[in-house]
Structures are given as structure tokens and as C-alpha cells.
Short mmCIF file of C-alpha atoms and ligand atoms in Angstrom, two decimals:
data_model
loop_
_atom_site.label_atom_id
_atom_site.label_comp_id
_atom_site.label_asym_id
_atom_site.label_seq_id
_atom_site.Cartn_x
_atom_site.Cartn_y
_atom_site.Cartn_z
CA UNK A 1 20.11 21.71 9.23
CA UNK A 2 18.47 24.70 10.17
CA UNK A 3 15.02 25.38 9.32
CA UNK A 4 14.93 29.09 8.01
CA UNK A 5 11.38 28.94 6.03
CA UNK A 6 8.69 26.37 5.40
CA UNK A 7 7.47 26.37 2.01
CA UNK A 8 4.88 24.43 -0.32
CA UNK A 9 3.34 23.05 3.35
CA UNK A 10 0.14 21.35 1.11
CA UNK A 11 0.66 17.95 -0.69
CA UNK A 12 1.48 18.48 -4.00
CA UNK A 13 3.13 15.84 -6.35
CA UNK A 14 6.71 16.15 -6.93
CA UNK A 15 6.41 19.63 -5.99
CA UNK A 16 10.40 21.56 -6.86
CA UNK A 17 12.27 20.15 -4.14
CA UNK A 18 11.58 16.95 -4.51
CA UNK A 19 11.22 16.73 -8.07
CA UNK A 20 14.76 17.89 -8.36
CA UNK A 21 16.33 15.47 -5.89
CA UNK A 22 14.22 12.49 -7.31
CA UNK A 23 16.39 13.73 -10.89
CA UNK A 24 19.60 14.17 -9.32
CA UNK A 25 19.13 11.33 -6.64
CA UNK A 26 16.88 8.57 -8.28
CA UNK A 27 17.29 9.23 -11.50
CA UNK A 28 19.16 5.29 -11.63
CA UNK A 29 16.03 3.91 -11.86
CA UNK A 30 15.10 5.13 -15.49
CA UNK A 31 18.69 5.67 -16.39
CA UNK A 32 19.44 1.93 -15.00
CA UNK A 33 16.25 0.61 -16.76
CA UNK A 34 16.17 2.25 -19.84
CA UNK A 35 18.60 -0.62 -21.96
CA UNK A 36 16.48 -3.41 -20.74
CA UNK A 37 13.38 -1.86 -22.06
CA UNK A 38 15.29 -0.75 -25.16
CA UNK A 39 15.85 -4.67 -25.71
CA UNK A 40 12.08 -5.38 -25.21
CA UNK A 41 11.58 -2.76 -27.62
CA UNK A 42 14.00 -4.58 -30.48
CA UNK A 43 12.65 -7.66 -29.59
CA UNK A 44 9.39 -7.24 -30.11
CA UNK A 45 10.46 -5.62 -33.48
CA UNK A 46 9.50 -2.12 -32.75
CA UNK A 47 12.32 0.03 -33.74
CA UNK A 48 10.78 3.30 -34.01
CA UNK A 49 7.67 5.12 -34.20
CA UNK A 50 6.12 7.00 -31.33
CA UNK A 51 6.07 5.92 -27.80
CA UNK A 52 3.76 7.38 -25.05
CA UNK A 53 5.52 7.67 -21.82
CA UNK A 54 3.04 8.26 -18.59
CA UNK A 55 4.56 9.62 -15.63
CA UNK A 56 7.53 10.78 -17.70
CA UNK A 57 9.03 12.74 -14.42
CA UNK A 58 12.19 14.31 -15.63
CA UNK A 59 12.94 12.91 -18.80
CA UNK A 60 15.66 10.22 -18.81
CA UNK A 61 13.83 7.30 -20.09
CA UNK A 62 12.01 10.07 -22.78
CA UNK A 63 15.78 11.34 -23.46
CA UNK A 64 17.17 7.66 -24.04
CA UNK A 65 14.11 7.01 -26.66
CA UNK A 66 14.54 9.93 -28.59
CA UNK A 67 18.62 9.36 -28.87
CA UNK A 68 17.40 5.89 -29.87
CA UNK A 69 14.89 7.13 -32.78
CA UNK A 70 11.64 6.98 -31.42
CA UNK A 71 9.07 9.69 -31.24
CA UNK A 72 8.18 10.54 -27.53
CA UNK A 73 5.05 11.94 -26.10
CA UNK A 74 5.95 11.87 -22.31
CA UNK A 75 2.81 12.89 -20.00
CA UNK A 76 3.02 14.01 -16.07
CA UNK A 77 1.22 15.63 -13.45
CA UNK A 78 4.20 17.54 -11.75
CA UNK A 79 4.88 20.98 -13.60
CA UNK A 80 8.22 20.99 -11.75
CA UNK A 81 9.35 17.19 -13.14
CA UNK A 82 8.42 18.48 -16.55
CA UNK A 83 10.80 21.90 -15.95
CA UNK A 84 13.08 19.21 -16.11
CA UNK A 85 12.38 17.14 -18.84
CA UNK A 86 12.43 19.66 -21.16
CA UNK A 87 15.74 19.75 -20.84
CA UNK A 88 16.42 16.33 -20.18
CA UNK A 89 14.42 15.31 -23.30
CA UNK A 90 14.10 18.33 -25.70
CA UNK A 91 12.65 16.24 -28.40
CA UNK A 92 9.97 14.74 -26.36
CA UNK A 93 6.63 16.32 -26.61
CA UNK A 94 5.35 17.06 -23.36
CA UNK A 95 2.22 17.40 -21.71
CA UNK A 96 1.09 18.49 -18.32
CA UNK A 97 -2.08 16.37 -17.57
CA UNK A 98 -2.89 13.04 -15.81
CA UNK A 99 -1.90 9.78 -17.44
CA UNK A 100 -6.08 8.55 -16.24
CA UNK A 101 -7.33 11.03 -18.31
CA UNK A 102 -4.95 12.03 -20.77
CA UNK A 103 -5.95 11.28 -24.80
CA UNK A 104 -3.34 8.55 -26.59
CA UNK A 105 -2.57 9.27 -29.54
CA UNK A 106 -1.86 6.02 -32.09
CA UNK A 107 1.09 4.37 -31.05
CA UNK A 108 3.94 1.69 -31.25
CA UNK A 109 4.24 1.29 -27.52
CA UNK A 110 3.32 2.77 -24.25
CA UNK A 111 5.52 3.12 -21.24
CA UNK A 112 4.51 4.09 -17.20
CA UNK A 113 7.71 2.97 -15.07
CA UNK A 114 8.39 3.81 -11.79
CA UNK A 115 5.18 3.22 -10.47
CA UNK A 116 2.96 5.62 -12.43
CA UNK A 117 0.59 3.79 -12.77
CA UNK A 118 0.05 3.40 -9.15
CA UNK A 119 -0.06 6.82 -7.63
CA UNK A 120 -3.90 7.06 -6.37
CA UNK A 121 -5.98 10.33 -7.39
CA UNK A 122 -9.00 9.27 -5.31
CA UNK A 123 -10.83 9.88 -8.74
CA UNK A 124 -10.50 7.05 -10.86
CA UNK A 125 -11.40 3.46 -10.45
CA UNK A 126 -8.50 1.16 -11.45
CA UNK A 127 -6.44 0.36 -14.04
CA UNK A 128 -8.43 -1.36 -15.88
CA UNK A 129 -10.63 1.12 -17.69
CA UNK A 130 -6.96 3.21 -18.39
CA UNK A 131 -5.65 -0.53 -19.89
CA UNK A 132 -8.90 -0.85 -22.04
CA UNK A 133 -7.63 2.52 -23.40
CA UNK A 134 -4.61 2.03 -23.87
CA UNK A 135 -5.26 -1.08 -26.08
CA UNK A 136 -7.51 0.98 -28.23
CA UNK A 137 -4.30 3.15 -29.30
CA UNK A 138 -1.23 0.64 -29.60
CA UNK A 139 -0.36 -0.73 -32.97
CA UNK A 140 -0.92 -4.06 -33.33
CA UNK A 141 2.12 -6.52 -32.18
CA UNK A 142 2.51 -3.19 -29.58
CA UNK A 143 3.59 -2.94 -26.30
CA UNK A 144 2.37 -1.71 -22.78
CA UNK A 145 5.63 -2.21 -20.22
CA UNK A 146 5.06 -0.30 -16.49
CA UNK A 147 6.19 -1.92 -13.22
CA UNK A 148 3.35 -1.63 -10.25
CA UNK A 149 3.86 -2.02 -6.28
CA UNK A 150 2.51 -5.50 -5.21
CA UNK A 151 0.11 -5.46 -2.06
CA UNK A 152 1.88 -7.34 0.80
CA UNK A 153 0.23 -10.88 1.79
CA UNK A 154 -0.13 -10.53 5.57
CA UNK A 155 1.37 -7.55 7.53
CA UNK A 156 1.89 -3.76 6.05
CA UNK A 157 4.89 -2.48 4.87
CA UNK A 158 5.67 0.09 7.85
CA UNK A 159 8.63 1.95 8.01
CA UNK A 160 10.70 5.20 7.92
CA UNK A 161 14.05 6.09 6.21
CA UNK A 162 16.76 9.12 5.74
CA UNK A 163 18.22 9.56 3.04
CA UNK A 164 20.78 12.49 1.84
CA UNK A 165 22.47 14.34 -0.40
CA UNK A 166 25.22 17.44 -0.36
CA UNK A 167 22.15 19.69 0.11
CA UNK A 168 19.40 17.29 1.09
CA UNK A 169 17.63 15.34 2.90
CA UNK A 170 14.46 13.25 2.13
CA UNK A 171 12.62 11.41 5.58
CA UNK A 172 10.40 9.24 4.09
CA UNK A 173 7.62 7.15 6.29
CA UNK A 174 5.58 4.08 4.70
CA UNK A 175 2.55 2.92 5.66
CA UNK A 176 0.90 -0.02 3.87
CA UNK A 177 -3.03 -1.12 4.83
CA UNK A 178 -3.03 -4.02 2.51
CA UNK A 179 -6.89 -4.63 3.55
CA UNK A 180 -7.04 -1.29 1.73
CA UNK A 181 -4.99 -1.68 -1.23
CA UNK A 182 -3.09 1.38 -0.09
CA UNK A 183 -0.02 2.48 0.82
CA UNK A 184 0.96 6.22 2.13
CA UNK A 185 4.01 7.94 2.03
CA UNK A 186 4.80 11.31 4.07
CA UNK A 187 7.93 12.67 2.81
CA UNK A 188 9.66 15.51 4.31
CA UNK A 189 11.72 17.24 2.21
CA UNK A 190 14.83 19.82 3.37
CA UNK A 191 16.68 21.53 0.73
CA UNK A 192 19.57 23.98 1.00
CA UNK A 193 18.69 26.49 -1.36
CA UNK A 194 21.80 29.20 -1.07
CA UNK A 195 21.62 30.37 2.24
CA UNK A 196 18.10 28.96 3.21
CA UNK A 197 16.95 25.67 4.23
CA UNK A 198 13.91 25.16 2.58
CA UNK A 199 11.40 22.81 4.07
CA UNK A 200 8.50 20.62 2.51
CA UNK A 201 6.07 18.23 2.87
CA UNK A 202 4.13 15.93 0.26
CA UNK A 203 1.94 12.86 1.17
CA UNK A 204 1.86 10.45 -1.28
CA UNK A 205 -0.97 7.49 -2.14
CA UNK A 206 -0.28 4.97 -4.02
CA UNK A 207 -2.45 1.95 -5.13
CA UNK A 208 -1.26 -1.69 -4.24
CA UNK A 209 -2.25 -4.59 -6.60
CA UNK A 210 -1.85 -8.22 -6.50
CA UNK A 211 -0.05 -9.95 -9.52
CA UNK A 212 -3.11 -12.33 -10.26
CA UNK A 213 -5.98 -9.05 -10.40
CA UNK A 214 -3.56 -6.85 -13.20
CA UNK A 215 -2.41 -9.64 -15.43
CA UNK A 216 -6.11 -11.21 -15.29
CA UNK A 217 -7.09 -7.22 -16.25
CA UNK A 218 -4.55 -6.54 -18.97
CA UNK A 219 -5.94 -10.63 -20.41
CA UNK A 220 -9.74 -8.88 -20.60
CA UNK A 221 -8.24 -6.17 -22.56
CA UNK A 222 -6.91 -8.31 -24.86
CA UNK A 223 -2.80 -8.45 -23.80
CA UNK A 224 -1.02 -11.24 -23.57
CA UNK A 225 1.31 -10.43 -20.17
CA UNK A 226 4.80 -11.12 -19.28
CA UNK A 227 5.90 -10.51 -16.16
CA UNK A 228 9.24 -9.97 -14.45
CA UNK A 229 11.13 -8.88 -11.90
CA UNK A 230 13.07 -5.98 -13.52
CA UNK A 231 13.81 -4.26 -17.03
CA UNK A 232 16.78 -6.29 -18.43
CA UNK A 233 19.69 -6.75 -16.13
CA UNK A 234 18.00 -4.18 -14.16
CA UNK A 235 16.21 -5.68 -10.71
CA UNK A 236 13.08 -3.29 -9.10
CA UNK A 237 13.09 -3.32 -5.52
CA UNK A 238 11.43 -5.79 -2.90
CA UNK A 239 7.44 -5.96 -3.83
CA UNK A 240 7.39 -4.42 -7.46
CA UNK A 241 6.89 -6.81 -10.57
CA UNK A 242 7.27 -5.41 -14.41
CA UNK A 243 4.76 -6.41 -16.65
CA UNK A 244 4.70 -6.41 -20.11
CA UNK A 245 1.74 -6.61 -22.20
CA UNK A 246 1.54 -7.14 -25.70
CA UNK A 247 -1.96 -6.44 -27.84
CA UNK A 248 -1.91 -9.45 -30.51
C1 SAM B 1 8.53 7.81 -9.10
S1 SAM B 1 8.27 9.00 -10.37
C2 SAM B 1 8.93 8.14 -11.80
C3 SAM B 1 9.27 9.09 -12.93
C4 SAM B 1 9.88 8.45 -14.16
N1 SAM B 1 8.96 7.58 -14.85
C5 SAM B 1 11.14 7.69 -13.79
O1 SAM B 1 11.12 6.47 -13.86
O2 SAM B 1 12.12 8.36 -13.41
C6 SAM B 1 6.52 8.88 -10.69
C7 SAM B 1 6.04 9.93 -11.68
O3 SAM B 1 4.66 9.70 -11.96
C8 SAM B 1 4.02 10.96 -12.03
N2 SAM B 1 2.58 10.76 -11.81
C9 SAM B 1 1.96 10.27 -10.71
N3 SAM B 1 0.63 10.23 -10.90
C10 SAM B 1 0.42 10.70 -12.15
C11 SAM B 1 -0.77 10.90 -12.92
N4 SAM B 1 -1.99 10.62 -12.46
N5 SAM B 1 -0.62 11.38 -14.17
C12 SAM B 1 0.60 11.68 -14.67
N6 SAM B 1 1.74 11.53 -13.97
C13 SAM B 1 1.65 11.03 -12.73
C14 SAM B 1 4.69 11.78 -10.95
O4 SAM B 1 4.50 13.18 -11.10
C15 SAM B 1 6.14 11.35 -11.14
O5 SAM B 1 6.81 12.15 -12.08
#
């Protein structure tokens, strides 16, 4: 592919490139997860009421709770990812703002998959003060369900991979300090765009936690934790756990 124009060159979070490839690309995740957490949803006896959704991205898991009944508040920090979910979820409400600081409203359950939870800020300490939060606003019996990246024991995840589309592609390279807790990801982005190529670049931090330090968190907030290795029939990929955590 040509490169006719660079745009967006600073780091921004699922700036409009890649916030509409991660829809029309990786939108299996949510789409894929979404009956699993449904069931977690019926079995822990909450069949409606409103459900708080941080990180919402482009809608899909927001779209399959409102077709199910529930009320949606769906929260993000990408303006372009919530172009999206307006359509994807009309009957969401939706909020542009940062799921750390962000006011929850009284709810049945709260929801941050696809990592949310772990994208780093540099402004805010952990997840624990968030969880402490959080507790404060679910119902009783209700639920707190995100999925986190898990720290690697010895050596750093370090890698790079291409992926495309018809009128894509994404270069993505990883690098994991587990010393750090951190884990960086440079994506280049190329889209075709009618007759241009258009060409950006976001860097991406992300948190990494051990199991042990989040469900020993979500316990001093109260929870009682779950954890598995996917939503339902639904498996996350290598080094990402689900938890579930229910306030008594
Ligand atoms: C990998 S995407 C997952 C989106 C969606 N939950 C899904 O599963 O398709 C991560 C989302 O978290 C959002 N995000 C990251 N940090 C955030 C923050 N501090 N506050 C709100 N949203 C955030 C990103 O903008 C992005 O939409």
C-alpha cells in the first residue's frame, strides 16, 4: 500500500481508523462473549435493570443488553468508538469520559470486557480504589464481570504481528516488562480511505496484574470472586482470566 498522507501521528485511543477496524475486525470478542455473560447474568438472577458498561467501544455487548431488556449506560474514552455505538446500541446511554473517574449510577451489574480495565492513564493508582467504587453502586446480590491481562511469570511477552483486512492493515508490536507491570503496544494503522491510504499510529499501555493481587483486591472490597478462563463457551486468549465478582 501506498502511503499518500499521514494522519492523527500523536497517540490517541482508538482514534477513527482503528476504532473502526477493531468494530468491523474484532468485534467477535463482545459479539462471541456476550451469551456467556448473558447466562451469568440469569444465573445470578438479574434479569433486568441497568447495567454499566466501561470501555463500551462500539456497542455490541451494550446492543445485546438492551435487545435482552436491560438498561445500558456504556462509558468510553474514544469519541470515535462511541460514533459507533450509537448506532450499534441506540438505546444505550452513552458517555464520553474515563471509566477511573466516571460517576456510577445505582446498578444491577457492571461490565469492563476486553481489557478496560487495564488500559494505563499514568493517572490513577490501581484498580482497587475504582473496585471500592464500584461496590458502593451495585445492588446487592450484583455483579462486577471484566477480564484483565495477567503479568507473565518470567520473560516478557515480545512480539510483532500483521494483520489485514480488504482495506487494512493493523502491525501491531508487544512489549511486556513484567518487573513493571506493563505492557506497550505500538500499532500502526493503514487504512484505504477512497483513493488515499491513510496512515496512523497509537501507542497503547496497558496494566498487567497477577491473579492472586485482583481477586485478593475485589475480597477487601467486599466481592466474593470467580474466576475463569472465558465468558461461557467463549475462551479469552493466552494470559487473560475473567473474573467475576459478586457484592453479597
Ligand atoms: C479492546 S477495546 C474493547 C471494547 C469493548 N468492550 C469490546 O469488548 O468490544 C477497549 C476499550 O476500552 C476503552 N478504554 C480504555 N481506557 C479507558 C478508560 N480509561 N475509560 C474509558 N474507556 C477506556 C477504549 O477506548 C476501548 O474502547
Amino acid at each position: 500500500m501506498a502511503l499518500n498522507s499521514l494522519t492523527d501521528p500523536v497517540s490517541e485511543l482508538y482514534g477513527a481508523d482503528l476504532a473502526h477496524i477493531h468494530h468491523a475486525a474484532f468485534g467477535a470478542f463482545s459479539a462471541g462473549a456476550a451469551p456467556g455473560l448473558l447466562a451469568l447474568f440469569c444465573q445470578a438472577g438479574i434479569h433486568d435493570g441497568l447495567v454499566v458498561d466501561l470501555g463500551c467501544g462500539s456497542g455490541i455487548w451494550a446492543g445485546a443488553l438492551t435487545d435482552a431488556g436491560y438498561g445500558v449506560l456504556g462509558v468510553d474514552i474514544s469519541p470515535a468508538m462511541l460514533r459507533i455505538a450509537r448506532h450499534t446500541a441506540p438505546r444505550a446511554i452513552l458517555v464520553h469520559a474515563s471509566l477511573f473517574e466516571v460517576e456510577i449510577p445505582r446498578c444491577a451489574a457492571v461490565t469492563a470486557i476486553g481489557e478496560a480495565m487495564s488500559y494505563d492513564d499514568g493517572r490513577h493508582p490501581g484498580l482497587e480504589p475504582l473496585f471500592s467504587r464500584l461496590a458502593d453502586s451495585l445492588d446487592r446480590g450484583g455483579l462486577l464481570v471484566f477480564d484483565l491481562v495477567l503479568r507473565s511469570a518470567h520473560r516478557g511477552m515480545n512480539y510483532r504481528r500483521r494483520t489485514r483486512g480488504d482495506d487494512w492493515t493493523v502491525e501491531v508490536e508487544v512489549i511486556e516488562v513484567p518487573e513493571a507491570s506493563t505492557l506497550t503496544r505500538t500499532i500502526e494503522v493503514i487504512r484505504r480511505v477512497g483513493e488515499e491510504d491513510r496512515v496512523s499510529r497509537e501507542v497503547h499501555r496497558v496494566r498487567t496484574f497477577s491473579r492472586k493481587e485482583v481477586e485478593s483486591s475485589l475480597r477487601d472490597c467486599g466481592f466474593s470472586v470467580r474466576v475463569s478462563r472465558g465468558y461461557g463457551d467463549y475462551r479469552l486468549g493466552p494470559q487473560r482470566l475473567a473474573f467475576r465478582a459478586r457484592k453479597p
